[in-house]
CSV table of C-alpha atoms (C1' of nucleotides) in Angstrom, one decimal:
chain,number,residue,atom,x,y,z
P,1,MET,CA,-0.1,-0.3,0.3
P,2,PRO,CA,2.0,3.5,-1.3
P,3,GLY,CA,1.7,6.7,0.4
P,4,THR,CA,0.7,5.1,4.0
P,5,VAL,CA,3.1,3.2,6.3
P,6,ASN,CA,3.1,0.0,7.7
P,7,ILE,CA,2.4,-1.3,11.0
P,8,PRO,CA,1.3,-4.1,12.6
P,9,GLY,CA,-2.4,-4.1,13.0
P,10,GLU,CA,-3.2,-4.7,16.2
P,11,ILE,CA,-1.6,-1.1,16.8
P,12,LEU,CA,-4.0,0.1,15.0
P,13,ALA,CA,-6.8,-1.8,16.9
P,14,ALA,CA,-5.3,-0.4,20.4
P,15,LEU,CA,-5.9,3.4,18.8
P,16,GLU,CA,-9.5,2.4,17.5
P,17,GLU,CA,-10.0,1.1,21.1
P,18,ALA,CA,-9.1,4.1,22.7
P,19,LEU,CA,-10.7,6.3,21.1
P,20,LYS,CA,-13.4,4.9,21.1
P,21,ALA,CA,-13.6,4.3,24.8
P,22,ALA,CA,-13.2,8.1,25.2
P,23,GLY,CA,-15.7,8.8,23.2
P,24,LEU,CA,-14.0,10.3,20.2
P,25,ARG,CA,-13.5,9.9,17.1
P,26,LEU,CA,-10.9,8.0,14.3
P,27,THR,CA,-10.7,10.2,11.5
P,28,HIS,CA,-8.1,10.0,9.0
P,29,GLN,CA,-5.4,12.7,10.1
P,30,ARG,CA,-5.1,11.0,13.7
P,31,LEU,CA,-4.8,7.5,12.2
P,32,GLU,CA,-2.0,8.6,9.9
P,33,ILE,CA,-0.4,10.6,12.6
P,34,TYR,CA,0.0,7.9,14.4
P,35,ARG,CA,1.3,5.3,12.2
P,36,GLU,CA,4.0,7.5,11.5
P,37,LEU,CA,5.0,8.1,15.2
P,38,VAL,CA,4.9,4.6,15.3
P,39,ALA,CA,6.7,4.0,12.8
P,40,ALA,CA,9.4,6.9,13.7
P,41,CYS,CA,12.2,5.3,16.4
P,42,ASP,CA,13.8,8.8,16.0
P,43,HIS,CA,11.5,10.4,18.6
P,44,PRO,CA,10.0,13.5,16.0
P,45,SER,CA,9.1,16.4,17.3
P,46,ALA,CA,5.2,17.6,16.3
P,47,GLU,CA,7.1,20.1,12.7
P,48,THR,CA,9.2,17.2,12.2
P,49,LEU,CA,6.4,15.1,12.6
P,50,HIS,CA,4.5,17.3,10.0
P,51,GLN,CA,7.0,17.5,7.9
P,52,ARG,CA,6.6,13.7,7.2
P,53,LEU,CA,3.7,13.0,6.6
P,54,ARG,CA,2.7,16.8,4.7
P,55,LYS,CA,4.0,14.5,1.0
P,56,ARG,CA,1.4,11.9,1.9
P,57,ILE,CA,-1.1,14.7,3.5
P,58,PRO,CA,-0.6,17.9,1.8
P,59,THR,CA,-3.7,19.9,3.5
P,60,LEU,CA,-2.6,18.1,6.8
P,61,SER,CA,-1.9,21.5,8.9
P,62,LEU,CA,1.0,21.7,11.6
P,63,ASP,CA,-1.7,22.7,14.3
P,64,THR,CA,-3.1,19.5,13.9
P,65,VAL,CA,-0.7,18.1,14.5
P,66,TYR,CA,0.0,19.5,17.7
P,67,ARG,CA,-3.6,18.9,18.6
P,68,THR,CA,-3.5,14.8,17.6
P,69,LEU,CA,-0.5,15.0,19.8
P,70,ALA,CA,-1.6,16.2,22.4
P,71,THR,CA,-4.8,13.8,22.4
P,72,LEU,CA,-3.1,11.0,21.9
P,73,ALA,CA,-0.8,11.3,24.7
P,74,GLU,CA,-4.3,12.1,26.9
P,75,GLN,CA,-4.9,8.8,25.9
P,76,GLY,CA,-1.8,7.6,26.8
P,77,LEU,CA,-1.2,6.2,22.7
P,78,ILE,CA,1.9,8.5,22.8
P,79,ASN,CA,4.7,9.7,25.3
P,80,ARG,CA,6.2,13.3,25.0
P,81,VAL,CA,10.0,12.7,25.7
P,82,GLU,CA,11.8,14.7,28.3
P,83,THR,CA,14.6,16.9,26.4
P,84,LEU,CA,17.1,19.8,27.1
P,85,GLU,CA,15.4,21.6,23.8
P,86,SER,CA,12.9,23.8,23.3
P,87,GLN,CA,11.2,21.5,20.2
P,88,ALA,CA,9.0,18.7,22.6
P,89,ARG,CA,9.3,15.1,20.9
P,90,PHE,CA,7.5,12.6,20.8
P,91,GLU,CA,7.3,8.1,20.3
P,92,ALA,CA,4.7,6.2,20.4
P,93,THR,CA,4.8,4.0,23.7
P,94,SER,CA,5.7,0.8,24.1
P,95,ARG,CA,7.7,-1.6,26.5
P,96,ARG,CA,9.0,0.0,29.1
P,97,HIS,CA,13.0,1.1,27.9
P,98,HIS,CA,15.1,4.3,28.6
P,99,HIS,CA,16.4,7.1,27.0
P,100,LEU,CA,20.1,8.2,25.6
P,101,ILE,CA,20.3,11.5,24.4
P,102,CYS,CA,23.5,13.3,22.2
P,103,ARG,CA,24.2,16.7,23.1
P,104,LYS,CA,25.7,17.3,20.4
P,105,CYS,CA,23.4,16.1,17.0
P,106,GLY,CA,20.4,15.8,19.8
P,107,LYS,CA,19.3,12.3,18.1
P,108,ILE,CA,17.9,10.2,20.8
P,109,ALA,CA,18.3,6.2,21.3
P,110,ASP,CA,16.3,4.0,23.3
P,111,PHE,CA,17.8,1.3,25.2
P,112,GLN,CA,16.2,-1.5,27.9
P,113,TRP,CA,17.5,-1.6,31.6
P,114,PRO,CA,15.6,-3.8,33.0
P,115,ASP,CA,18.3,-4.6,36.3
P,116,ILE,CA,16.8,-0.4,36.8
P,117,ASP,CA,13.0,-1.6,35.9
P,118,SER,CA,12.9,-3.7,38.7
P,119,ALA,CA,15.5,-2.2,41.3
P,120,ALA,CA,13.9,-0.9,44.5
P,121,LEU,CA,13.8,2.7,45.0
P,122,PRO,CA,15.7,4.6,48.3
P,123,GLN,CA,13.0,4.0,50.9
P,124,GLU,CA,12.9,7.9,51.6
P,125,ILE,CA,10.8,8.2,47.6
P,126,SER,CA,7.5,6.5,49.4
P,127,GLU,CA,7.4,9.2,51.2
P,128,TRP,CA,6.8,11.7,48.8
P,129,GLY,CA,4.0,10.6,47.2
P,130,ARG,CA,2.9,8.1,44.1
P,131,ILE,CA,5.5,7.0,41.5
P,132,ASP,CA,4.4,5.9,38.2
P,133,LEU,CA,7.2,6.3,36.3
P,134,LYS,CA,10.8,5.7,36.3
P,135,ASN,CA,13.4,7.0,33.7
P,136,VAL,CA,16.4,6.9,33.1
P,137,VAL,CA,18.3,9.9,31.1
P,138,ILE,CA,21.3,9.5,30.0
P,139,HIS,CA,23.7,12.3,28.1
P,140,GLY,CA,26.7,12.1,26.6
P,141,ILE,CA,28.2,12.3,22.8
P,142,CYS,CA,27.2,9.4,20.1
P,143,ARG,CA,29.8,7.4,18.5
P,144,ASN,CA,29.2,9.6,15.1
P,145,CYS,CA,29.8,12.6,16.8
P,146,LEU,CA,33.0,11.7,18.4
P,147,GLU,CA,34.2,10.8,15.5
P,148,GLY,CA,33.2,14.3,14.1
P,149,GLU,CA,35.5,16.1,16.8
P,150,GLU,CA,38.6,14.4,16.0
P,151,LYS,CA,40.5,16.4,18.6
C,1,MET,CA,23.0,41.4,56.1
C,2,PRO,CA,19.3,42.2,55.1
C,3,GLY,CA,18.4,41.7,51.5
C,4,THR,CA,20.3,39.3,50.7
C,5,VAL,CA,20.8,35.4,50.7
C,6,ASN,CA,23.4,33.4,52.4
C,7,ILE,CA,25.4,31.2,51.1
C,8,PRO,CA,28.9,29.6,51.9
C,9,GLY,CA,31.5,32.1,50.7
C,10,GLU,CA,33.1,28.9,49.1
C,11,ILE,CA,30.1,28.8,46.9
C,12,LEU,CA,31.0,31.7,45.5
C,13,ALA,CA,34.5,31.7,45.9
C,14,ALA,CA,33.8,28.9,42.8
C,15,LEU,CA,31.7,31.1,40.8
C,16,GLU,CA,33.8,34.2,41.1
C,17,GLU,CA,36.9,31.5,40.2
C,18,ALA,CA,34.7,29.9,37.3
C,19,LEU,CA,33.5,33.4,35.5
C,20,LYS,CA,37.9,34.3,35.9
C,21,ALA,CA,39.0,31.7,34.1
C,22,ALA,CA,36.3,31.8,31.5
C,23,GLY,CA,37.2,35.6,31.5
C,24,LEU,CA,34.0,37.0,32.3
C,25,ARG,CA,33.0,39.4,34.7
C,26,LEU,CA,31.1,39.4,38.2
C,27,THR,CA,28.9,41.6,38.0
C,28,HIS,CA,26.2,42.2,40.7
C,29,GLN,CA,23.3,40.7,38.8
C,30,ARG,CA,25.5,37.5,38.1
C,31,LEU,CA,26.2,37.3,42.2
C,32,GLU,CA,22.4,37.5,43.2
C,33,ILE,CA,21.2,35.8,40.7
C,34,TYR,CA,23.6,33.4,41.2
C,35,ARG,CA,23.7,33.2,45.3
C,36,GLU,CA,19.4,33.0,44.6
C,37,LEU,CA,19.4,29.9,42.8
C,38,VAL,CA,21.9,28.3,45.4
C,39,ALA,CA,19.5,29.0,48.3
C,40,ALA,CA,16.5,27.4,46.4
C,41,CYS,CA,15.3,24.4,46.8
C,42,ASP,CA,12.6,24.6,44.0
C,43,HIS,CA,14.1,24.2,41.0
C,44,PRO,CA,12.6,28.0,39.7
C,45,SER,CA,11.9,28.9,36.1
C,46,ALA,CA,14.3,32.0,35.5
C,47,GLU,CA,10.7,33.7,35.2
C,48,THR,CA,10.1,32.4,39.3
C,49,LEU,CA,14.1,34.0,39.8
C,50,HIS,CA,13.1,37.1,38.8
C,51,GLN,CA,10.2,37.9,40.8
C,52,ARG,CA,11.7,37.2,43.4
C,53,LEU,CA,14.9,38.7,42.5
C,54,ARG,CA,12.7,41.9,41.6
C,55,LYS,CA,12.2,42.4,45.7
C,56,ARG,CA,15.7,42.9,45.9
C,57,ILE,CA,17.0,44.3,42.9
C,58,PRO,CA,13.5,46.2,41.1
C,59,THR,CA,15.9,46.9,38.1
C,60,LEU,CA,16.9,43.3,37.3
C,61,SER,CA,15.3,42.9,33.2
C,62,LEU,CA,13.9,39.3,33.1
C,63,ASP,CA,16.4,39.3,29.7
C,64,THR,CA,19.7,39.4,32.3
C,65,VAL,CA,18.0,36.4,34.3
C,66,TYR,CA,17.9,34.7,30.7
C,67,ARG,CA,21.4,35.5,29.6
C,68,THR,CA,22.9,35.2,33.1
C,69,LEU,CA,21.3,31.2,33.1
C,70,ALA,CA,22.8,30.6,29.6
C,71,THR,CA,25.9,31.5,30.9
C,72,LEU,CA,26.4,30.1,34.5
C,73,ALA,CA,25.4,27.0,32.4
C,74,GLU,CA,27.7,27.1,30.4
C,75,GLN,CA,30.5,26.8,33.1
C,76,GLY,CA,28.7,24.4,34.7
C,77,LEU,CA,27.7,26.3,37.7
C,78,ILE,CA,23.9,25.7,36.7
C,79,ASN,CA,22.4,23.1,35.3
C,80,ARG,CA,19.0,23.3,33.2
C,81,VAL,CA,16.7,20.6,34.8
C,82,GLU,CA,14.8,18.5,31.9
C,83,THR,CA,10.8,18.5,32.6
C,84,LEU,CA,7.8,18.0,30.9
C,85,GLU,CA,7.1,21.3,31.5
C,86,SER,CA,7.5,23.8,28.7
C,87,GLN,CA,9.2,26.6,31.3
C,88,ALA,CA,13.1,25.5,31.2
C,89,ARG,CA,13.4,25.0,34.9
C,90,PHE,CA,17.4,25.6,36.7
C,91,GLU,CA,19.5,24.1,39.3
C,92,ALA,CA,23.2,25.6,41.0
C,93,THR,CA,24.9,22.5,40.7
C,94,SER,CA,24.7,20.0,43.5
C,95,ARG,CA,26.6,16.7,44.4
C,96,ARG,CA,24.7,13.9,42.5
C,97,HIS,CA,20.9,13.4,42.4
C,98,HIS,CA,18.2,12.7,41.3
C,99,HIS,CA,14.6,13.9,40.6
C,100,LEU,CA,10.9,13.4,41.6
C,101,ILE,CA,8.5,15.6,39.5
C,102,CYS,CA,4.9,15.7,40.7
C,103,ARG,CA,2.3,15.6,37.3
C,104,LYS,CA,0.2,17.3,38.8
C,105,CYS,CA,1.6,20.6,40.4
C,106,GLY,CA,5.0,19.9,38.8
C,107,LYS,CA,7.1,20.6,42.1
C,108,ILE,CA,10.3,19.5,41.9
C,109,ALA,CA,12.1,16.8,44.3
C,110,ASP,CA,15.7,16.0,44.8
C,111,PHE,CA,16.8,12.3,46.0
C,112,GLN,CA,20.4,10.4,46.0
C,113,TRP,CA,20.4,7.1,45.1
C,114,PRO,CA,23.9,5.9,44.9
C,115,ASP,CA,23.3,2.2,43.9
C,116,ILE,CA,22.1,4.2,40.5
C,117,ASP,CA,25.3,5.7,40.8
C,118,SER,CA,27.5,3.2,41.3
C,119,ALA,CA,25.3,0.4,38.7
C,120,ALA,CA,27.0,-0.5,35.8
C,121,LEU,CA,25.3,0.0,32.4
C,122,PRO,CA,23.9,-2.6,30.1
C,123,GLN,CA,26.7,-3.3,27.5
C,124,GLU,CA,25.1,-2.3,24.3
C,125,ILE,CA,25.7,1.9,25.9
C,126,SER,CA,29.0,1.8,25.1
C,127,GLU,CA,28.9,0.9,21.6
C,128,TRP,CA,26.5,4.2,21.4
C,129,GLY,CA,29.7,7.1,22.7
C,130,ARG,CA,30.6,8.5,25.4
C,131,ILE,CA,27.9,8.5,28.0
C,132,ASP,CA,28.7,12.0,30.4
C,133,LEU,CA,25.7,11.8,32.8
C,134,LYS,CA,23.4,9.3,34.5
C,135,ASN,CA,19.7,10.4,35.8
C,136,VAL,CA,16.7,8.7,36.8
C,137,VAL,CA,13.5,10.9,36.9
C,138,ILE,CA,10.7,9.9,38.4
C,139,HIS,CA,7.1,10.7,37.6
C,140,GLY,CA,4.3,10.8,40.1
C,141,ILE,CA,2.2,12.6,42.4
C,142,CYS,CA,2.6,14.2,45.5
C,143,ARG,CA,1.8,13.6,49.0
C,144,ASN,CA,0.6,17.0,48.9
C,145,CYS,CA,-1.4,16.5,45.7
C,146,LEU,CA,-2.9,12.9,46.5
C,147,GLU,CA,-4.1,14.6,49.9
C,148,GLY,CA,-5.7,16.9,47.5
C,149,GLU,CA,-7.5,13.9,45.2
C,150,GLU,CA,-9.5,12.5,47.7
C,151,LYS,CA,-11.4,10.3,45.3
Z,1,DC,C1',-28.1,15.1,10.1
Z,2,DT,C1',-25.6,16.4,15.0
Z,3,DT,C1',-21.3,17.2,16.8
Z,4,DG,C1',-16.9,16.6,17.3
Z,5,DA,C1',-12.2,17.9,14.2
Z,6,DT,C1',-10.0,20.1,11.2
Z,7,DG,C1',-7.4,24.3,8.7
Z,8,DC,C1',-6.9,29.0,8.4
Z,9,DA,C1',-5.1,32.9,10.9
Z,10,DA,C1',-4.0,35.1,14.3
Z,11,DA,C1',-2.7,35.1,19.8
Z,12,DT,C1',0.5,34.0,23.2
Z,13,DA,C1',3.6,32.3,26.3
Z,14,DG,C1',8.9,31.1,26.1
Z,15,DT,C1',13.1,33.1,25.5
Z,16,DT,C1',16.7,35.1,22.0
Z,17,DT,C1',19.0,39.9,20.2
Z,18,DG,C1',20.3,44.4,18.4
Z,19,DC,C1',21.3,48.2,20.5
Z,20,DA,C1',23.5,52.6,23.0
Z,21,DG,C1',24.4,53.8,27.7
Z,22,DG,C1',26.5,51.8,32.3
Z,23,DC,C1',30.1,48.9,35.1
Z,24,DT,C1',33.5,45.7,35.9
Z,25,DC,C1',38.6,45.1,35.2
R,1,DG,C1',39.2,54.0,29.9
R,2,DA,C1',38.1,49.6,27.3
R,3,DG,C1',35.0,46.5,26.7
R,4,DC,C1',32.1,43.1,27.9
R,5,DC,C1',27.2,43.6,31.1
R,6,DT,C1',22.8,45.6,31.4
R,7,DG,C1',17.9,47.2,30.1
R,8,DC,C1',14.8,47.9,27.3
R,9,DA,C1',11.9,46.9,23.3
R,10,DA,C1',11.5,44.2,19.3
R,11,DA,C1',12.5,40.1,17.5
R,12,DC,C1',11.7,34.8,17.3
R,13,DT,C1',10.5,30.0,17.6
R,14,DA,C1',7.5,26.8,19.7
R,15,DT,C1',2.8,25.9,20.6
R,16,DT,C1',-1.9,27.4,22.0
R,17,DT,C1',-6.8,28.8,19.7
R,18,DG,C1',-11.4,31.2,17.8
R,19,DC,C1',-14.4,30.7,14.2
R,20,DA,C1',-16.1,28.8,10.5
R,21,DT,C1',-16.1,24.8,7.3
R,22,DC,C1',-15.8,19.5,6.8
R,23,DA,C1',-16.6,15.0,8.3
R,24,DA,C1',-16.8,10.5,11.4
R,25,DG,C1',-20.3,8.1,13.5
DNA sequence: CTTGATGCAAATAGTTTGCAGGCTC
DNA sequence: GAGCCTGCAAACTATTTGCATCAAG
């Protein structure tokens, strides 16, 4: 099917179900934005996503991308990724993972770290409140940028 | 000394030294902004910091706060904190710690987790590039906000 | 059909920048 | 005194919002 990103059917089903449960409509735009984000592995910004989608859907507006990302995030279907940049970046929700961020080129990579996922938190934290999510963010310089430095 | 935040002398010495080493001037504004941030324990935004400082220094402009924060961050004296908010937040650089973020009120708390600081990273990461910093961010709801929910 | 979703354009929020005068070294 | 720093105002970037129209259910 040219002009459309191919992703597993059960993921689309999850979108449909989540939207329906929330009383929201499954529109062409929402479907394609979600598809694109599921297929992307580089944690794109709204702007980047918009540029990619425009090739397929020339009439898609940037503000719809923003609105849709907000909606999908509310439903827990996607996540906003914390970075030090001014642009927000997004990823489709998937299995537990953490982030490697290159402080030179800004690329974000995922990695698994089961030891941490199962590690017990320090005692003091239980007093703070309810914990929902534990995320590790590693900053450094990726191999590609290191080569460019050539000090 | 009323009208000024009191912080340890050696910390101010570090500021002076770092600025001098970088060929930068120690101005009244830089000194007070740094002082305020060292004394703050709530990871304030530029805006918040500006409001606090204005009580003591009515002529201080917001853009100087922004410029100074950028300068101090370049020198490694302070850090930008990663959040999901649109406003950037800052903290004075201190001993290794991690963050607890309340997704309801946005408050950020620090905590220590030595086990993680010394834990070995998964193998795969060494291939990615050079690691500089390993940060844990925990999202949840703080005790205070939990009480407010009263479900 | 009915109402929520979209596209357009204009408004905001947060942050950055150019310039002229002021203050540190 | 020389040049970096500051304050002011204006520019910018990322994101949000109002409104008329469109399309999903």
